[in-house]
PDB file of C-alpha atoms in Angstrom:
ATOM      1  CA  LYS K 976       2.473-133.039  47.573  1.00 90.00           C
ATOM      2  CA  ALA K 977       2.204-134.228  43.986  1.00 92.00           C
ATOM      3  CA  ALA K 978      -0.944-135.294  42.139  1.00 90.00           C
ATOM      4  CA  VAL K 979      -0.704-138.000  39.482  1.00 90.00           C
ATOM      5  CA  THR K 980      -3.365-138.736  36.876  1.00 88.00           C
ATOM      6  CA  PRO K 981      -4.959-141.089  36.090  1.00 87.00           C
ATOM      7  CA  GLY K 982      -5.510-142.327  39.632  1.00 85.00           C
ATOM      8  CA  ASP K 983      -4.522-145.918  38.871  1.00 88.00           C
ATOM      9  CA  ALA K 984      -1.030-144.965  37.695  1.00 90.00           C
ATOM     10  CA  ALA K 985       1.635-146.908  39.611  1.00 92.00           C
ATOM     11  CA  GLY K 986       5.169-145.707  40.196  1.00 94.00           C
ATOM     12  CA  LYS K 987       7.259-143.367  42.288  1.00 94.00           C
ATOM     13  CA  VAL K 988       7.425-139.584  42.613  1.00 94.00           C
ATOM     14  CA  THR K 989      10.857-138.090  43.319  1.00 95.00           C
ATOM     15  CA  PHE K 990      10.853-134.648  44.942  1.00 94.00           C
ATOM     16  CA  LEU K 991      13.789-132.338  44.205  1.00 93.00           C
ATOM     17  CA  ASP K 992      15.145-129.031  45.475  1.00 91.00           C
ATOM     18  CA  GLY K 993      16.853-127.786  42.339  1.00 89.00           C
ATOM     19  CA  THR K 994      19.014-130.799  41.454  1.00 88.00           C
ATOM     20  CA  THR K 995      19.115-132.139  45.035  1.00 90.00           C
ATOM     21  CA  VAL K 996      16.903-135.175  45.638  1.00 92.00           C
ATOM     22  CA  LEU K 997      14.766-134.756  48.765  1.00 92.00           C
ATOM     23  CA  GLY K 998      13.243-138.233  48.603  1.00 92.00           C
ATOM     24  CA  ALA K 999      11.160-140.672  46.556  1.00 93.00           C
ATOM     25  CA  VAL K1000       7.636-141.789  47.468  1.00 92.00           C
ATOM     26  CA  ASP K1001       5.378-144.508  46.044  1.00 93.00           C
ATOM     27  CA  VAL K1002       2.253-143.206  44.327  1.00 91.00           C
ATOM     28  CA  ALA K1003      -0.961-144.138  46.162  1.00 89.00           C
ATOM     29  CA  THR K1004      -4.497-143.324  44.936  1.00 86.00           C
ATOM     30  CA  GLY K1005      -3.273-140.700  42.512  1.00 87.00           C
ATOM     31  CA  GLY K1006      -0.822-138.830  44.709  1.00 88.00           C
ATOM     32  CA  ALA K1007       2.399-138.772  46.698  1.00 92.00           C
ATOM     33  CA  GLU K1008       3.474-136.725  49.714  1.00 92.00           C
ATOM     34  CA  LEU K1009       6.907-136.112  51.243  1.00 92.00           C
ATOM     35  CA  LYS K1010       7.691-134.480  54.586  1.00 92.00           C
ATOM     36  CA  THR K1011      11.246-133.203  54.959  1.00 91.00           C
ATOM     37  CA  SER K1012      13.412-131.022  57.195  1.00 86.00           C
ATOM     38  CA  ALA K1013      16.166-130.789  54.566  1.00 86.00           C
ATOM     39  CA  LEU K1014      15.219-127.326  53.287  1.00 87.00           C
ATOM     40  CA  THR K1015      17.614-124.668  54.581  1.00 87.00           C
ATOM     41  CA  ALA K1016      16.755-120.989  54.999  1.00 86.00           C
ATOM     42  CA  GLY K1017      16.544-119.138  51.705  1.00 87.00           C
ATOM     43  CA  ALA K1018      14.927-119.553  48.293  1.00 89.00           C
ATOM     44  CA  HIS K1019      14.266-123.017  46.843  1.00 91.00           C
ATOM     45  CA  SER K1020      12.993-124.342  43.511  1.00 91.00           C
ATOM     46  CA  LEU K1021      10.862-127.453  44.097  1.00 93.00           C
ATOM     47  CA  THR K1022       9.901-130.008  41.447  1.00 93.00           C
ATOM     48  CA  ALA K1023       8.379-133.484  41.321  1.00 94.00           C
ATOM     49  CA  LYS K1024       9.230-136.241  38.824  1.00 94.00           C
ATOM     50  CA  PHE K1025       7.010-139.279  38.182  1.00 93.00           C
ATOM     51  CA  ALA K1026       8.591-142.592  37.132  1.00 94.00           C
ATOM     52  CA  PRO K1027       6.094-145.328  36.170  1.00 94.00           C
ATOM     53  CA  THR K1028       6.462-148.893  37.385  1.00 93.00           C
ATOM     54  CA  ASP K1029       5.413-150.082  33.914  1.00 92.00           C
ATOM     55  CA  PRO K1030       6.800-147.744  31.199  1.00 92.00           C
ATOM     56  CA  ALA K1031       4.612-149.511  28.640  1.00 92.00           C
ATOM     57  CA  ALA K1032       1.453-148.441  30.480  1.00 91.00           C
ATOM     58  CA  PHE K1033       2.305-144.898  31.598  1.00 92.00           C
ATOM     59  CA  ASP K1034       4.773-142.201  30.610  1.00 92.00           C
ATOM     60  CA  PRO K1035       7.202-140.437  32.965  1.00 92.00           C
ATOM     61  CA  SER K1036       6.547-136.757  33.621  1.00 92.00           C
ATOM     62  CA  GLU K1037       7.904-133.748  35.501  1.00 90.00           C
ATOM     63  CA  SER K1038       6.147-130.802  37.141  1.00 90.00           C
ATOM     64  CA  GLN K1039       6.895-127.131  36.675  1.00 87.00           C
ATOM     65  CA  ALA K1040       9.174-125.683  39.326  1.00 88.00           C
ATOM     66  CA  ALA K1041       7.590-123.948  42.317  1.00 89.00           C
ATOM     67  CA  THR K1042       9.639-121.289  44.115  1.00 87.00           C
ATOM     68  CA  TYR K1043       9.424-121.237  47.898  1.00 87.00           C
ATOM     69  CA  THR K1044      11.321-119.317  50.597  1.00 88.00           C
ATOM     70  CA  ILE K1045      12.257-120.774  53.983  1.00 86.00           C
ATOM     71  CA  THR K1046      12.881-118.436  56.935  1.00 83.00           C
ATOM     72  CA  GLU K1047      15.161-119.048  59.906  1.00 76.00           C
ATOM     73  CA  ALA K1048      13.570-120.781  62.901  1.00 70.00           C
ATOM     74  CA  GLY K1049      12.246-118.227  65.368  1.00 66.00           C
ATOM     75  CA  SER K1050      12.027-115.447  62.788  1.00 60.00           C
ATOM     76  CA  SER K1051       8.744-113.990  61.665  1.00 59.00           C
ATOM     77  CA  PRO K1052       8.006-114.533  57.975  1.00 57.00           C
ATOM     78  CA  PRO K1053       6.922-111.452  56.048  1.00 56.00           C
ATOM     79  CA  PRO K1054       3.156-111.009  55.851  1.00 58.00           C
ATOM     80  CA  ASP K1055       1.427-112.159  52.697  1.00 55.00           C
ATOM     81  CA  PRO K1056       0.932-109.235  50.336  1.00 49.00           C
ATOM     82  CA  ASP K1057      -2.555-108.016  49.582  1.00 49.00           C
ATOM     83  CA  PRO K1058      -3.290-109.632  46.199  1.00 45.00           C
ATOM     84  CA  THR K1059      -4.906-106.387  45.063  1.00 44.00           C
ATOM     85  CA  ASP K1060      -1.761-104.341  45.679  1.00 45.00           C
ATOM     86  CA  GLU K1061       1.568-104.268  43.850  1.00 44.00           C
ATOM     87  CA  PRO K1062       4.328-105.184  46.346  1.00 47.00           C
ATOM     88  CA  SER K1063       6.140-102.063  47.541  1.00 64.00           C
ATOM     89  CA  ASP K1064       9.541-103.464  46.512  1.00 84.00           C
ATOM     90  CA  LEU K1065       8.485-104.232  42.922  1.00 89.00           C
ATOM     91  CA  ASP K1066       7.352-102.121  39.971  1.00 90.00           C
ATOM     92  CA  VAL K1067       6.804-103.553  36.488  1.00 92.00           C
ATOM     93  CA  THR K1068       5.958-101.551  33.357  1.00 92.00           C
ATOM     94  CA  ASP K1069       5.688-102.204  29.644  1.00 90.00           C
ATOM     95  CA  GLU K1070       8.218-100.752  27.192  1.00 87.00           C
ATOM     96  CA  GLU K1071       6.363 -97.429  27.167  1.00 87.00           C
ATOM     97  CA  GLY K1072       6.494 -97.139  30.969  1.00 87.00           C
ATOM     98  CA  THR K1073       2.837 -98.006  31.613  1.00 90.00           C
ATOM     99  CA  PRO K1074       2.497 -99.877  34.950  1.00 91.00           C
ATOM    100  CA  LEU K1075       1.262-103.469  34.680  1.00 89.00           C
ATOM    101  CA  ASP K1076      -1.357-105.040  36.932  1.00 86.00           C
ATOM    102  CA  VAL K1077      -0.417-107.517  39.642  1.00 85.00           C
ATOM    103  CA  ASN K1078       0.095-111.024  38.146  1.00 85.00           C
ATOM    104  CA  PRO K1079      -0.425-109.729  34.589  1.00 91.00           C
ATOM    105  CA  THR K1080      -1.001-111.874  31.524  1.00 91.00           C
ATOM    106  CA  LEU K1081       1.888-111.368  29.098  1.00 91.00           C
ATOM    107  CA  THR K1082       2.610-112.619  25.594  1.00 90.00           C
ATOM    108  CA  ALA K1083       5.616-114.555  24.318  1.00 88.00           C
ATOM    109  CA  GLY K1084       8.284-112.123  23.136  1.00 89.00           C
ATOM    110  CA  GLN K1085       6.898-109.194  25.139  1.00 91.00           C
ATOM    111  CA  LYS K1086       9.452-106.927  26.830  1.00 93.00           C
ATOM    112  CA  VAL K1087       8.829-105.460  30.295  1.00 93.00           C
ATOM    113  CA  LEU K1088      10.882-103.281  32.644  1.00 93.00           C
ATOM    114  CA  VAL K1089      11.309-104.541  36.212  1.00 93.00           C
ATOM    115  CA  THR K1090      12.331-102.318  39.134  1.00 93.00           C
ATOM    116  CA  ALA K1091      13.091-104.183  42.378  1.00 92.00           C
ATOM    117  CA  ARG K1092      14.143-102.679  45.715  1.00 90.00           C
ATOM    118  CA  GLY K1093      15.543-103.774  49.067  1.00 89.00           C
ATOM    119  CA  TYR K1094      18.963-105.104  48.125  1.00 91.00           C
ATOM    120  CA  SER K1095      22.343-104.228  49.575  1.00 89.00           C
ATOM    121  CA  GLU K1096      24.260-101.333  48.082  1.00 89.00           C
ATOM    122  CA  GLU K1097      25.579-102.262  44.602  1.00 89.00           C
ATOM    123  CA  ALA K1098      24.601-105.909  45.173  1.00 90.00           C
ATOM    124  CA  LYS K1099      24.875-108.484  42.385  1.00 93.00           C
ATOM    125  CA  VAL K1100      21.384-109.845  41.685  1.00 93.00           C
ATOM    126  CA  LYS K1101      20.742-113.152  39.891  1.00 92.00           C
ATOM    127  CA  VAL K1102      17.704-113.335  37.595  1.00 93.00           C
ATOM    128  CA  VAL K1103      15.949-116.693  37.044  1.00 92.00           C
ATOM    129  CA  LEU K1104      12.662-117.621  35.351  1.00 91.00           C
ATOM    130  CA  THR K1105      11.202-120.715  37.042  1.00 84.00           C
ATOM    131  CA  GLY K1106      10.000-123.403  34.670  1.00 77.00           C
ATOM    132  CA  SER K1107      12.221-122.122  31.852  1.00 80.00           C
ATOM    133  CA  GLU K1108      15.706-123.036  30.647  1.00 81.00           C
ATOM    134  CA  GLU K1109      16.337-119.465  29.455  1.00 85.00           C
ATOM    135  CA  THR K1110      19.319-117.705  31.062  1.00 88.00           C
ATOM    136  CA  TYR K1111      19.378-113.998  31.894  1.00 91.00           C
ATOM    137  CA  PRO K1112      22.221-111.587  32.674  1.00 92.00           C
ATOM    138  CA  ASP K1113      22.746-110.618  36.306  1.00 93.00           C
ATOM    139  CA  ALA K1114      21.530-107.236  37.498  1.00 93.00           C
ATOM    140  CA  THR K1115      23.355-104.788  39.775  1.00 92.00           C
ATOM    141  CA  ALA K1116      21.655-102.720  42.465  1.00 91.00           C
ATOM    142  CA  ASP K1117      22.495 -99.035  42.788  1.00 92.00           C
ATOM    143  CA  ALA K1118      23.688 -97.189  45.887  1.00 90.00           C
ATOM    144  CA  GLU K1119      20.121 -97.277  47.279  1.00 88.00           C
ATOM    145  CA  GLY K1120      19.824-101.037  46.779  1.00 90.00           C
ATOM    146  CA  THR K1121      17.503-100.752  43.758  1.00 93.00           C
ATOM    147  CA  VAL K1122      17.611-102.653  40.486  1.00 92.00           C
ATOM    148  CA  ALA K1123      16.098-100.101  38.115  1.00 91.00           C
ATOM    149  CA  ASP K1124      14.366-100.884  34.800  1.00 92.00           C
ATOM    150  CA  TYR K1125      15.796-104.355  34.277  1.00 94.00           C
ATOM    151  CA  GLU K1126      14.793-105.397  30.748  1.00 93.00           C
ATOM    152  CA  PHE K1127      13.052-108.776  30.736  1.00 93.00           C
ATOM    153  CA  THR K1128      11.819-110.357  27.521  1.00 92.00           C
ATOM    154  CA  VAL K1129       9.311-113.212  27.804  1.00 91.00           C
ATOM    155  CA  PRO K1130      10.742-116.324  26.080  1.00 90.00           C
ATOM    156  CA  ASP K1131       9.185-117.144  22.706  1.00 86.00           C
ATOM    157  CA  PRO K1132       7.770-119.742  22.573  1.00 85.00           C
ATOM    158  CA  LEU K1133       6.530-120.197  26.152  1.00 84.00           C
ATOM    159  CA  ALA K1134       3.668-122.535  27.064  1.00 85.00           C
ATOM    160  CA  ASP K1135       0.500-121.183  28.664  1.00 85.00           C
ATOM    161  CA  GLY K1136       0.683-121.200  32.449  1.00 86.00           C
ATOM    162  CA  SER K1137       1.903-119.288  35.488  1.00 86.00           C
ATOM    163  CA  TYR K1138       5.563-118.268  35.839  1.00 89.00           C
ATOM    164  CA  THR K1139       7.741-116.516  38.413  1.00 91.00           C
ATOM    165  CA  LEU K1140      10.731-114.284  37.648  1.00 92.00           C
ATOM    166  CA  THR K1141      12.987-114.138  40.705  1.00 91.00           C
ATOM    167  CA  LEU K1142      15.634-111.480  41.368  1.00 92.00           C
ATOM    168  CA  THR K1143      17.809-112.792  44.194  1.00 92.00           C
ATOM    169  CA  GLU K1144      20.761-111.063  45.839  1.00 90.00           C
ATOM    170  CA  ASP K1145      23.848-113.215  45.331  1.00 85.00           C
ATOM    171  CA  LYS K1146      24.803-113.782  48.978  1.00 80.00           C
ATOM    172  CA  ALA K1147      23.677-115.767  52.005  1.00 72.00           C
ATOM    173  CA  GLU K1148      20.340-114.486  53.311  1.00 76.00           C
ATOM    174  CA  GLY K1149      20.196-112.185  50.315  1.00 80.00           C
ATOM    175  CA  HIS K1150      17.043-110.227  49.464  1.00 88.00           C
ATOM    176  CA  LEU K1151      14.641-111.824  46.958  1.00 89.00           C
ATOM    177  CA  VAL K1152      11.923-110.184  44.860  1.00 89.00           C
ATOM    178  CA  GLU K1153       9.430-112.201  42.772  1.00 90.00           C
ATOM    179  CA  PHE K1154       7.438-111.124  39.722  1.00 91.00           C
ATOM    180  CA  VAL K1155       4.563-113.522  38.982  1.00 90.00           C
ATOM    181  CA  PHE K1156       2.871-113.460  35.579  1.00 89.00           C
ATOM    182  CA  GLY K1157       0.779-115.679  33.318  1.00 88.00           C
ATOM    183  CA  ILE K1158       0.933-116.674  29.660  1.00 86.00           C
ATOM    184  CA  GLY K1159      -2.252-117.247  27.658  1.00 78.00           C
ATOM    185  CA  ASP K1160      -5.797-117.712  28.915  1.00 62.00           C
ATOM    186  CA  ALA K1161      -6.561-119.310  32.257  1.00 42.00           C
ATOM    187  CA  PRO K1162      -6.544-123.098  31.704  1.00 42.00           C
ATOM    188  CA  GLY K1163      -9.877-124.902  31.637  1.00 38.00           C
ATOM    189  CA  PRO K1164     -10.637-128.290  33.253  1.00 39.00           C
ATOM    190  CA  ASP K1165      -8.300-131.051  32.105  1.00 41.00           C
ATOM    191  CA  PRO K1166      -6.726-134.160  33.598  1.00 39.00           C
ATOM    192  CA  SER K1167      -3.589-132.218  34.507  1.00 40.00           C
ATOM    193  CA  PRO K1168      -2.863-130.987  38.051  1.00 44.00           C
ATOM    194  CA  SER K1169      -4.182-127.445  38.514  1.00 39.00           C
ATOM    195  CA  ASP K1170      -2.275-125.985  41.466  1.00 42.00           C
ATOM    196  CA  SER K1171      -2.103-122.202  41.500  1.00 37.00           C
ATOM    197  CA  GLN K1172       0.853-120.043  42.421  1.00 38.00           C
ATOM    198  CA  GLY K1173       0.534-118.676  45.952  1.00 38.00           C
ATOM    199  CA  ALA K1174       1.448-115.144  46.947  1.00 37.00           C
ATOM    200  CA  ASP K1175       4.235-116.485  49.176  1.00 42.00           C
ATOM    201  CA  GLY K1176       5.922-118.193  46.228  1.00 39.00           C
ATOM    202  CA  GLY K1177       4.682-121.717  47.013  1.00 39.00           C
ATOM    203  CA  VAL K1178       1.887-123.672  45.426  1.00 38.00           C
ATOM    204  CA  ASP K1179      -1.445-123.330  47.186  1.00 39.00           C
ATOM    205  CA  GLY K1180      -2.498-126.414  49.058  1.00 37.00           C
ATOM    206  CA  GLY K1181       0.867-128.199  49.052  1.00 38.00           C
ATOM    207  CA  SER K1182       3.096-128.908  51.988  1.00 37.00           C
ATOM    208  CA  THR K1183       6.848-129.282  52.190  1.00 39.00           C
ATOM    209  CA  GLY K1184       8.568-129.347  55.553  1.00 39.00           C
ATOM    210  CA  GLY K1185       5.386-128.194  57.265  1.00 37.00           C
ATOM    211  CA  SER K1186       5.118-125.035  55.169  1.00 38.00           C
ATOM    212  CA  ASP K1187       2.798-124.330  52.238  1.00 41.00           C
ATOM    213  CA  GLY K1188       4.596-125.161  49.048  1.00 40.00           C
ATOM    214  CA  GLY K1189       5.365-128.074  46.769  1.00 40.00           C
ATOM    215  CA  ALA K1190       5.004-129.144  43.207  1.00 40.00           C
ATOM    216  CA  THR K1191       2.882-131.397  41.083  1.00 41.00           C
ATOM    217  CA  GLY K1192       3.690-134.259  38.763  1.00 44.00           C
ATOM    218  CA  GLY K1193       1.619-136.459  36.516  1.00 47.00           C
ATOM    219  CA  SER K1194       1.529-139.299  34.074  1.00 42.00           C
ATOM    220  CA  GLY K1195      -0.222-140.387  30.901  1.00 42.00           C
ATOM    221  CA  ASP K1196      -0.599-143.820  29.360  1.00 43.00           C
ATOM    222  CA  SER K1197       0.915-144.668  26.037  1.00 40.00           C
ATOM    223  CA  GLY K1198      -2.517-145.215  24.519  1.00 40.00           C
ATOM    224  CA  GLY K1199      -3.135-141.453  24.588  1.00 41.00           C
ATOM    225  CA  ASP K1200      -6.019-141.281  27.085  1.00 45.00           C
ATOM    226  CA  GLY K1201      -3.917-140.555  30.165  1.00 45.00           C
ATOM    227  CA  GLY K1202      -3.443-137.350  32.045  1.00 47.00           C
ATOM    228  CA  GLY K1203      -0.632-134.856  32.164  1.00 44.00           C
TER     229      GLY K1203
END
């Protein structure tokens, strides 16, 4: 699902899985919804793009990416982690080795050390920051399947919001570990969509393919009083 503000904005929302188009839907009463069975098992990065019918009245816009994992049919998805506990396969510390809280608030330019477990022996692990164009070097797991003390530096500048650093084993059905963090203060009320990152990697309240997930889009008019 994607929310578009203001509610009278007319146009289409295109939903994408990475660069793959899943479908385009007309905006109705401030939103658009797509149901699809095109998502294969594994990790996906979902975005929504709004294209106005009248470019002179409203601007195009694009949502942040939302990471979501699809499991094979018939398999049991892993239970949602207790939001008060650090996942057992992830440890994150500051440069001095002090453990960080779950979903910590970081600052642009801050360096943290990420330890992720559960990979295959000496597996190649790809590192991606959703919602950012920054590129990061691959990591390599040790003989126990652990990526130890991977150095991650928060991009500077980086807009306030919620972000997810994913460490994904580079093979089919590879293990994936997510580190969710925020930048800046929690946003106050504004005309922008305000979905929050779910513990399962989706966006709370959305639905894609029958599973919680999705992304949000938005529009603003050229006169300056539109939404995000």
